[in-house]
PDB file of C-alpha atoms and ligand atoms in Angstrom:
ATOM      1  CA  MET A   1       0.000   0.000   0.000  1.00 66.00           C
ATOM      2  CA  ASN A   2       1.367   3.392  -0.990  1.00 81.00           C
ATOM      3  CA  ARG A   3       0.505   5.887   1.689  1.00 94.00           C
ATOM      4  CA  ARG A   4       1.388   9.576   1.439  1.00 94.00           C
ATOM      5  CA  THR A   5       4.259  10.728   3.605  1.00 96.00           C
ATOM      6  CA  ILE A   6       3.387  13.598   5.930  1.00 98.00           C
ATOM      7  CA  VAL A   7       5.594  15.999   7.862  1.00 98.00           C
ATOM      8  CA  VAL A   8       3.802  18.075  10.509  1.00 98.00           C
ATOM      9  CA  ALA A   9       5.213  21.189  12.185  1.00 98.00           C
ATOM     10  CA  ASN A  10       3.795  21.687  15.682  1.00 98.00           C
ATOM     11  CA  TRP A  11       4.970  25.112  16.801  1.00 98.00           C
ATOM     12  CA  LYS A  12       3.200  24.772  20.168  1.00 98.00           C
ATOM     13  CA  MET A  13       3.137  28.169  21.983  1.00 98.00           C
ATOM     14  CA  ASN A  14       6.208  29.374  20.081  1.00 98.00           C
ATOM     15  CA  GLY A  15       6.923  31.500  17.050  1.00 98.00           C
ATOM     16  CA  ASN A  16       6.025  35.018  15.996  1.00 98.00           C
ATOM     17  CA  LEU A  17       5.124  36.978  12.863  1.00 98.00           C
ATOM     18  CA  ASN A  18       8.736  36.908  11.760  1.00 98.00           C
ATOM     19  CA  LEU A  19       8.796  33.107  11.846  1.00 98.00           C
ATOM     20  CA  VAL A  20       5.505  33.026   9.918  1.00 98.00           C
ATOM     21  CA  GLU A  21       7.125  35.189   7.256  1.00 98.00           C
ATOM     22  CA  GLU A  22      10.417  33.280   7.079  1.00 98.00           C
ATOM     23  CA  MET A  23       8.935  29.786   7.233  1.00 98.00           C
ATOM     24  CA  SER A  24       6.245  30.431   4.635  1.00 98.00           C
ATOM     25  CA  LYS A  25       8.759  32.063   2.276  1.00 98.00           C
ATOM     26  CA  ARG A  26      11.019  29.014   2.544  1.00 98.00           C
ATOM     27  CA  LEU A  27       8.259  26.427   2.321  1.00 98.00           C
ATOM     28  CA  ASN A  28       6.823  28.090  -0.773  1.00 98.00           C
ATOM     29  CA  GLN A  29      10.073  27.207  -2.531  1.00 97.00           C
ATOM     30  CA  VAL A  30      10.818  23.818  -0.997  1.00 96.00           C
ATOM     31  CA  GLN A  31      11.313  20.881  -3.357  1.00 95.00           C
ATOM     32  CA  LEU A  32       9.088  18.071  -2.124  1.00 96.00           C
ATOM     33  CA  ASP A  33       8.972  14.496  -3.302  1.00 94.00           C
ATOM     34  CA  GLU A  34       5.643  14.209  -5.100  1.00 92.00           C
ATOM     35  CA  SER A  35       4.051  11.980  -2.455  1.00 93.00           C
ATOM     36  CA  VAL A  36       5.055  14.193   0.477  1.00 97.00           C
ATOM     37  CA  ASP A  37       2.688  16.625   2.214  1.00 97.00           C
ATOM     38  CA  VAL A  38       3.759  19.219   4.779  1.00 98.00           C
ATOM     39  CA  ILE A  39       1.389  20.620   7.399  1.00 98.00           C
ATOM     40  CA  VAL A  40       2.301  23.714   9.404  1.00 98.00           C
ATOM     41  CA  CYS A  41       0.474  24.250  12.701  1.00 98.00           C
ATOM     42  CA  PRO A  42       1.214  27.667  14.211  1.00 98.00           C
ATOM     43  CA  SER A  43      -0.641  29.137  17.188  1.00 98.00           C
ATOM     44  CA  PHE A  44      -4.159  30.458  16.502  1.00 98.00           C
ATOM     45  CA  PRO A  45      -3.234  34.167  16.140  1.00 97.00           C
ATOM     46  CA  TYR A  46      -0.909  33.325  13.228  1.00 98.00           C
ATOM     47  CA  LEU A  47      -3.295  31.164  11.205  1.00 98.00           C
ATOM     48  CA  ALA A  48      -4.832  34.060   9.282  1.00 97.00           C
ATOM     49  CA  THR A  49      -1.495  35.508   8.186  1.00 98.00           C
ATOM     50  CA  MET A  50      -0.026  32.117   7.392  1.00 98.00           C
ATOM     51  CA  ALA A  51      -3.115  31.269   5.324  1.00 97.00           C
ATOM     52  CA  THR A  52      -2.433  34.235   3.044  1.00 97.00           C
ATOM     53  CA  LYS A  53       1.241  33.380   2.637  1.00 98.00           C
ATOM     54  CA  LEU A  54       1.434  29.638   1.931  1.00 98.00           C
ATOM     55  CA  THR A  55       1.359  28.948  -1.809  1.00 97.00           C
ATOM     56  CA  HIS A  56       2.962  25.493  -2.261  1.00 97.00           C
ATOM     57  CA  LYS A  57       0.328  22.991  -3.415  1.00 96.00           C
ATOM     58  CA  ASN A  58       1.508  20.328  -0.951  1.00 97.00           C
ATOM     59  CA  VAL A  59       1.967  22.571   2.081  1.00 98.00           C
ATOM     60  CA  TYR A  60      -1.156  22.849   4.239  1.00 98.00           C
ATOM     61  CA  LEU A  61      -2.239  24.785   7.273  1.00 98.00           C
ATOM     62  CA  GLY A  62      -3.156  23.046  10.515  1.00 98.00           C
ATOM     63  CA  ALA A  63      -4.343  24.080  13.987  1.00 98.00           C
ATOM     64  CA  GLN A  64      -3.095  22.719  17.313  1.00 98.00           C
ATOM     65  CA  ASN A  65      -6.463  22.226  18.981  1.00 98.00           C
ATOM     66  CA  MET A  66     -10.165  23.043  18.673  1.00 98.00           C
ATOM     67  CA  ASN A  67     -13.419  22.757  20.584  1.00 98.00           C
ATOM     68  CA  ALA A  68     -15.889  20.005  19.701  1.00 98.00           C
ATOM     69  CA  GLN A  69     -18.797  22.514  19.709  1.00 97.00           C
ATOM     70  CA  THR A  70     -19.492  24.680  16.679  1.00 94.00           C
ATOM     71  CA  LYS A  71     -20.285  27.875  18.627  1.00 96.00           C
ATOM     72  CA  GLY A  72     -21.515  29.244  21.947  1.00 97.00           C
ATOM     73  CA  ALA A  73     -20.485  30.353  25.411  1.00 98.00           C
ATOM     74  CA  PHE A  74     -17.032  28.766  25.576  1.00 98.00           C
ATOM     75  CA  THR A  75     -14.722  31.655  26.419  1.00 98.00           C
ATOM     76  CA  GLY A  76     -11.256  31.258  24.965  1.00 97.00           C
ATOM     77  CA  GLU A  77     -12.180  28.388  22.660  1.00 98.00           C
ATOM     78  CA  ILE A  78     -11.999  27.996  18.871  1.00 97.00           C
ATOM     79  CA  SER A  79     -14.496  26.158  16.644  1.00 98.00           C
ATOM     80  CA  THR A  80     -14.055  24.229  13.417  1.00 97.00           C
ATOM     81  CA  THR A  81     -16.201  26.841  11.662  1.00 96.00           C
ATOM     82  CA  MET A  82     -13.631  29.486  12.588  1.00 97.00           C
ATOM     83  CA  LEU A  83     -10.733  27.312  11.485  1.00 97.00           C
ATOM     84  CA  GLN A  84     -12.391  26.688   8.131  1.00 96.00           C
ATOM     85  CA  GLU A  85     -12.500  30.449   7.465  1.00 95.00           C
ATOM     86  CA  PHE A  86      -8.703  30.414   7.440  1.00 94.00           C
ATOM     87  CA  ALA A  87      -8.237  27.434   5.132  1.00 93.00           C
ATOM     88  CA  VAL A  88      -7.230  25.135   7.978  1.00 98.00           C
ATOM     89  CA  LYS A  89      -7.226  21.587   6.608  1.00 98.00           C
ATOM     90  CA  TYR A  90      -5.796  19.663   9.594  1.00 98.00           C
ATOM     91  CA  VAL A  91      -5.984  19.817  13.374  1.00 98.00           C
ATOM     92  CA  ILE A  92      -3.717  18.190  15.959  1.00 98.00           C
ATOM     93  CA  LEU A  93      -5.876  16.486  18.600  1.00 98.00           C
ATOM     94  CA  GLY A  94      -4.941  14.615  21.758  1.00 98.00           C
ATOM     95  CA  HIS A  95      -1.377  15.868  21.960  1.00 98.00           C
ATOM     96  CA  SER A  96       0.183  14.575  25.185  1.00 97.00           C
ATOM     97  CA  GLU A  97       0.426  18.155  26.472  1.00 97.00           C
ATOM     98  CA  ARG A  98      -3.342  18.506  26.059  1.00 98.00           C
ATOM     99  CA  ARG A  99      -3.871  15.167  27.785  1.00 98.00           C
ATOM    100  CA  SER A 100      -1.517  15.850  30.711  1.00 96.00           C
ATOM    101  CA  ILE A 101      -1.656  19.633  31.299  1.00 97.00           C
ATOM    102  CA  TYR A 102      -5.301  20.218  30.341  1.00 97.00           C
ATOM    103  CA  GLN A 103      -6.606  16.820  31.466  1.00 97.00           C
ATOM    104  CA  GLU A 104      -8.269  16.008  28.154  1.00 98.00           C
ATOM    105  CA  THR A 105      -9.618  12.479  28.237  1.00 98.00           C
ATOM    106  CA  SER A 106      -9.621  10.010  25.359  1.00 98.00           C
ATOM    107  CA  VAL A 107     -13.415  10.309  25.223  1.00 98.00           C
ATOM    108  CA  GLU A 108     -13.265  14.115  24.881  1.00 98.00           C
ATOM    109  CA  ILE A 109     -10.554  13.768  22.262  1.00 98.00           C
ATOM    110  CA  ALA A 110     -12.742  11.292  20.383  1.00 98.00           C
ATOM    111  CA  GLN A 111     -15.560  13.886  20.363  1.00 98.00           C
ATOM    112  CA  LYS A 112     -13.155  16.459  18.906  1.00 98.00           C
ATOM    113  CA  VAL A 113     -12.040  13.969  16.253  1.00 98.00           C
ATOM    114  CA  SER A 114     -15.665  13.459  15.312  1.00 98.00           C
ATOM    115  CA  ALA A 115     -16.358  17.221  15.170  1.00 98.00           C
ATOM    116  CA  ALA A 116     -13.290  17.807  12.990  1.00 98.00           C
ATOM    117  CA  LEU A 117     -14.360  15.088  10.557  1.00 98.00           C
ATOM    118  CA  ASN A 118     -17.897  16.464  10.428  1.00 97.00           C
ATOM    119  CA  SER A 119     -16.519  19.801   9.285  1.00 97.00           C
ATOM    120  CA  GLY A 120     -14.089  18.375   6.743  1.00 97.00           C
ATOM    121  CA  ILE A 121     -10.930  19.038   8.769  1.00 98.00           C
ATOM    122  CA  THR A 122      -8.536  16.085   8.979  1.00 98.00           C
ATOM    123  CA  PRO A 123      -7.671  15.177  12.571  1.00 98.00           C
ATOM    124  CA  ILE A 124      -4.076  14.300  13.441  1.00 98.00           C
ATOM    125  CA  LEU A 125      -4.759  12.072  16.428  1.00 98.00           C
ATOM    126  CA  CYS A 126      -1.816  11.857  18.848  1.00 98.00           C
ATOM    127  CA  ILE A 127      -1.313   8.814  21.042  1.00 98.00           C
ATOM    128  CA  GLY A 128       1.610   7.675  23.146  1.00 98.00           C
ATOM    129  CA  GLU A 129       2.792   6.172  26.402  1.00 98.00           C
ATOM    130  CA  SER A 130       4.798   7.696  29.251  1.00 96.00           C
ATOM    131  CA  ALA A 131       8.242   6.464  30.315  1.00 96.00           C
ATOM    132  CA  ASP A 132       6.768   4.646  33.326  1.00 97.00           C
ATOM    133  CA  GLN A 133       4.161   2.967  31.177  1.00 97.00           C
ATOM    134  CA  ARG A 134       6.811   1.739  28.730  1.00 97.00           C
ATOM    135  CA  THR A 135       8.984   0.452  31.587  1.00 96.00           C
ATOM    136  CA  ALA A 136       5.967  -1.372  32.989  1.00 97.00           C
ATOM    137  CA  GLU A 137       5.398  -2.908  29.528  1.00 97.00           C
ATOM    138  CA  GLN A 138       2.005  -1.213  29.263  1.00 98.00           C
ATOM    139  CA  THR A 139       2.644   0.541  25.954  1.00 98.00           C
ATOM    140  CA  GLU A 140       0.224  -1.556  23.916  1.00 98.00           C
ATOM    141  CA  THR A 141      -2.515  -1.399  26.563  1.00 98.00           C
ATOM    142  CA  ILE A 142      -2.197   2.387  26.752  1.00 98.00           C
ATOM    143  CA  LEU A 143      -2.274   2.866  22.983  1.00 98.00           C
ATOM    144  CA  ALA A 144      -5.299   0.588  22.696  1.00 98.00           C
ATOM    145  CA  ALA A 145      -7.063   2.531  25.464  1.00 98.00           C
ATOM    146  CA  GLN A 146      -6.373   5.801  23.617  1.00 98.00           C
ATOM    147  CA  LEU A 147      -7.555   4.455  20.255  1.00 98.00           C
ATOM    148  CA  GLN A 148     -10.652   2.502  21.280  1.00 98.00           C
ATOM    149  CA  PRO A 149     -12.793   5.511  22.355  1.00 98.00           C
ATOM    150  CA  VAL A 150     -12.132   7.091  18.962  1.00 98.00           C
ATOM    151  CA  ILE A 151     -13.158   3.895  17.162  1.00 98.00           C
ATOM    152  CA  ASP A 152     -16.279   3.758  19.351  1.00 98.00           C
ATOM    153  CA  GLU A 153     -17.112   7.394  18.575  1.00 98.00           C
ATOM    154  CA  ILE A 154     -16.521   7.602  14.817  1.00 98.00           C
ATOM    155  CA  GLY A 155     -16.428   3.958  13.655  1.00 98.00           C
ATOM    156  CA  ILE A 156     -13.397   2.327  12.071  1.00 98.00           C
ATOM    157  CA  GLU A 157     -14.391   3.264   8.497  1.00 97.00           C
ATOM    158  CA  LYS A 158     -13.902   6.956   9.312  1.00 98.00           C
ATOM    159  CA  PHE A 159     -10.225   6.282  10.042  1.00 98.00           C
ATOM    160  CA  ASN A 160      -9.941   6.576   6.288  1.00 96.00           C
ATOM    161  CA  GLU A 161      -9.826  10.325   6.944  1.00 97.00           C
ATOM    162  CA  VAL A 162      -7.656  10.297  10.079  1.00 98.00           C
ATOM    163  CA  VAL A 163      -3.889  10.685  10.500  1.00 98.00           C
ATOM    164  CA  ILE A 164      -2.375   9.078  13.604  1.00 98.00           C
ATOM    165  CA  ALA A 165       0.782  10.376  15.271  1.00 98.00           C
ATOM    166  CA  TYR A 166       2.499   7.981  17.657  1.00 98.00           C
ATOM    167  CA  GLU A 167       4.397  10.158  20.112  1.00 98.00           C
ATOM    168  CA  PRO A 168       6.010   8.439  23.088  1.00 97.00           C
ATOM    169  CA  VAL A 169       5.703  11.064  25.827  1.00 96.00           C
ATOM    170  CA  TRP A 170       9.258  10.384  27.023  1.00 96.00           C
ATOM    171  CA  ALA A 171      10.598  11.364  23.601  1.00 95.00           C
ATOM    172  CA  ILE A 172       8.754  14.685  23.207  1.00 95.00           C
ATOM    173  CA  GLY A 173      11.104  17.633  23.595  1.00 93.00           C
ATOM    174  CA  THR A 174      13.646  15.516  25.478  1.00 95.00           C
ATOM    175  CA  GLY A 175      16.183  14.703  22.760  1.00 92.00           C
ATOM    176  CA  LYS A 176      15.524  10.994  23.498  1.00 93.00           C
ATOM    177  CA  THR A 177      14.237   9.572  20.235  1.00 92.00           C
ATOM    178  CA  ALA A 178      12.806   6.072  19.989  1.00 93.00           C
ATOM    179  CA  SER A 179      15.142   3.952  17.890  1.00 96.00           C
ATOM    180  CA  PRO A 180      13.820   3.289  14.381  1.00 97.00           C
ATOM    181  CA  GLU A 181      13.308  -0.370  15.370  1.00 97.00           C
ATOM    182  CA  MET A 182      11.382   0.495  18.534  1.00 97.00           C
ATOM    183  CA  ALA A 183       9.224   3.042  16.712  1.00 98.00           C
ATOM    184  CA  GLN A 184       8.578   0.567  13.872  1.00 98.00           C
ATOM    185  CA  ALA A 185       7.546  -2.177  16.316  1.00 98.00           C
ATOM    186  CA  THR A 186       5.050   0.181  17.986  1.00 98.00           C
ATOM    187  CA  HIS A 187       3.696   1.434  14.654  1.00 98.00           C
ATOM    188  CA  GLN A 188       3.267  -2.164  13.584  1.00 98.00           C
ATOM    189  CA  TYR A 189       1.271  -2.813  16.749  1.00 98.00           C
ATOM    190  CA  ILE A 190      -0.961   0.227  16.052  1.00 98.00           C
ATOM    191  CA  ARG A 191      -1.616  -0.992  12.525  1.00 98.00           C
ATOM    192  CA  GLN A 192      -2.409  -4.499  13.818  1.00 98.00           C
ATOM    193  CA  PHE A 193      -4.801  -3.049  16.387  1.00 98.00           C
ATOM    194  CA  LEU A 194      -6.669  -1.156  13.658  1.00 98.00           C
ATOM    195  CA  SER A 195      -6.469  -4.192  11.422  1.00 97.00           C
ATOM    196  CA  ALA A 196      -8.385  -6.264  13.953  1.00 97.00           C
ATOM    197  CA  ASN A 197     -11.276  -3.887  13.150  1.00 96.00           C
ATOM    198  CA  ASN A 198     -10.703  -3.401   9.425  1.00 97.00           C
ATOM    199  CA  THR A 199      -7.623  -4.532   7.483  1.00 97.00           C
ATOM    200  CA  GLU A 200      -8.152  -2.290   4.492  1.00 97.00           C
ATOM    201  CA  ILE A 201      -8.487   0.842   6.622  1.00 97.00           C
ATOM    202  CA  ALA A 202      -5.502  -0.137   8.781  1.00 97.00           C
ATOM    203  CA  ASP A 203      -3.391  -0.380   5.666  1.00 97.00           C
ATOM    204  CA  LYS A 204      -4.370   3.112   4.512  1.00 97.00           C
ATOM    205  CA  VAL A 205      -4.010   5.171   7.721  1.00 98.00           C
ATOM    206  CA  PRO A 206      -0.868   7.334   7.736  1.00 98.00           C
ATOM    207  CA  LEU A 207       1.077   6.664  10.962  1.00 98.00           C
ATOM    208  CA  LEU A 208       3.496   9.438  11.887  1.00 98.00           C
ATOM    209  CA  TYR A 209       6.226   9.260  14.515  1.00 98.00           C
ATOM    210  CA  GLY A 210       6.860  12.191  16.852  1.00 98.00           C
ATOM    211  CA  GLY A 211       9.457  12.717  19.557  1.00 97.00           C
ATOM    212  CA  SER A 212      12.729  14.607  19.103  1.00 95.00           C
ATOM    213  CA  VAL A 213      12.841  14.077  15.336  1.00 97.00           C
ATOM    214  CA  ASN A 214      15.568  16.136  13.683  1.00 97.00           C
ATOM    215  CA  ALA A 215      17.588  16.377  10.465  1.00 96.00           C
ATOM    216  CA  GLN A 216      20.001  13.677  11.677  1.00 96.00           C
ATOM    217  CA  ASN A 217      17.540  10.983  12.695  1.00 96.00           C
ATOM    218  CA  CYS A 218      14.561  11.570  10.371  1.00 96.00           C
ATOM    219  CA  GLU A 219      15.742   9.473   7.436  1.00 95.00           C
ATOM    220  CA  ALA A 220      16.256   6.285   9.466  1.00 96.00           C
ATOM    221  CA  LEU A 221      12.916   6.718  11.231  1.00 97.00           C
ATOM    222  CA  PHE A 222      10.911   7.546   8.117  1.00 96.00           C
ATOM    223  CA  ALA A 223      12.479   4.655   6.199  1.00 95.00           C
ATOM    224  CA  GLN A 224      10.644   2.141   8.423  1.00 97.00           C
ATOM    225  CA  PRO A 225       7.788   0.381   6.617  1.00 96.00           C
ATOM    226  CA  ASP A 226       5.043   1.487   9.026  1.00 97.00           C
ATOM    227  CA  ILE A 227       6.302   5.031   9.633  1.00 97.00           C
ATOM    228  CA  ASP A 228       4.742   7.444   7.154  1.00 97.00           C
ATOM    229  CA  GLY A 229       6.411  10.660   8.253  1.00 97.00           C
ATOM    230  CA  GLY A 230       6.659  12.658  11.441  1.00 98.00           C
ATOM    231  CA  LEU A 231       5.239  15.246  13.789  1.00 98.00           C
ATOM    232  CA  LEU A 232       7.987  17.677  14.760  1.00 98.00           C
ATOM    233  CA  GLY A 233       8.077  20.212  17.578  1.00 98.00           C
ATOM    234  CA  GLY A 234      11.488  21.766  18.242  1.00 97.00           C
ATOM    235  CA  ALA A 235      12.911  21.133  14.774  1.00 98.00           C
ATOM    236  CA  SER A 236       9.855  22.715  13.158  1.00 98.00           C
ATOM    237  CA  LEU A 237      10.796  26.125  14.562  1.00 98.00           C
ATOM    238  CA  LYS A 238      14.107  26.171  12.682  1.00 98.00           C
ATOM    239  CA  VAL A 239      13.590  27.296   9.096  1.00 98.00           C
ATOM    240  CA  ASP A 240      16.773  25.687   7.704  1.00 98.00           C
ATOM    241  CA  GLU A 241      16.403  22.391   9.530  1.00 98.00           C
ATOM    242  CA  PHE A 242      12.678  22.005   8.951  1.00 98.00           C
ATOM    243  CA  SER A 243      12.861  22.772   5.227  1.00 97.00           C
ATOM    244  CA  GLN A 244      15.826  20.415   4.911  1.00 97.00           C
ATOM    245  CA  ILE A 245      13.839  17.629   6.586  1.00 97.00           C
ATOM    246  CA  CYS A 246      10.868  18.237   4.292  1.00 97.00           C
ATOM    247  CA  SER A 247      12.987  18.144   1.149  1.00 94.00           C
ATOM    248  CA  THR A 248      14.995  15.041   2.118  1.00 91.00           C
ATOM    249  CA  VAL A 249      11.957  12.953   3.065  1.00 90.00           C
ATOM    250  CA  LYS A 250      11.096  10.401   0.420  1.00 82.00           C
ATOM    251  CA  GLY A 251       7.563   9.263  -0.259  1.00 73.00           C
ATOM    252  CA  SER A 252       6.733   5.554   0.044  1.00 68.00           C
TER     253      SER A 252
HETATM  254  C1  LIG B   1       5.711  17.475  19.524  1.00 52.21           C
HETATM  255  O1  LIG B   1       5.527  18.671  19.534  1.00 52.21           O
HETATM  256  O2  LIG B   1       4.767  16.722  19.545  1.00 52.21           O
HETATM  257  C2  LIG B   1       7.070  16.950  19.460  1.00 52.21           C
HETATM  258  C3  LIG B   1       7.237  15.736  19.034  1.00 52.21           C
HETATM  259  O3  LIG B   1       8.076  17.784  19.860  1.00 52.21           O
HETATM  260  P1  LIG B   1       9.654  17.526  19.668  1.00 52.21           P
HETATM  261  O4  LIG B   1       9.873  17.243  18.209  1.00 52.21           O
HETATM  262  O5  LIG B   1      10.300  18.795  20.103  1.00 52.21           O
HETATM  263  O6  LIG B   1      10.026  16.352  20.513  1.00 52.21           O
END
């Protein structure tokens, strides 16, 4: 199965108008393998400006979060309807920082995934285990517990329109990357888990790896058969490094 390769930039609460300007200028000129897509997810205040600047046909705009409701008395929240006005095509949901700092549950995340799909925005669903959970050999149980509520909410067929990012929490922003073999083994498990519900869908879902990916380690990680690209935090804030990663990534 030929899946598209996807590189996602998660700026988190970083960046400024200057970075919007510099990154979009560079990405508009980047040479991408024809089966590679790049998704840039700046903070909300920068979406509108970024939307006017990105011109590359395979570089898309994404948000870092959203509310599952379409409108109403939810001070400080952002709806899919608002995101759509700024050409946002993707949204990161269930990032480990949302799960741990803001106590988002897998059920709430599943509701957001459903709301994103209903409005035509592709969810990038993040899942991953903590260091303690990996040491206790609970990785597969944790990943299954994060995936099942989403399957229950949207049905397995809808995973046709979902991107999954496996991000071991211990590797995010720590410089400790999972080895390509370890990441591949976990991705293989995720695909098998989905496959138990629907083999065809499992084969099609893009599975990204996230956790201290950089220009040095990306090729070995992305070369693994079940790794279809990456979700990058720190490296996505560096114009030279991020554009280099995007242009060296090969499609499957
Ligand atoms: C992330 O933002 O999800 C992430 C993987 O960050 P970093 O690449 O800095 O580890």
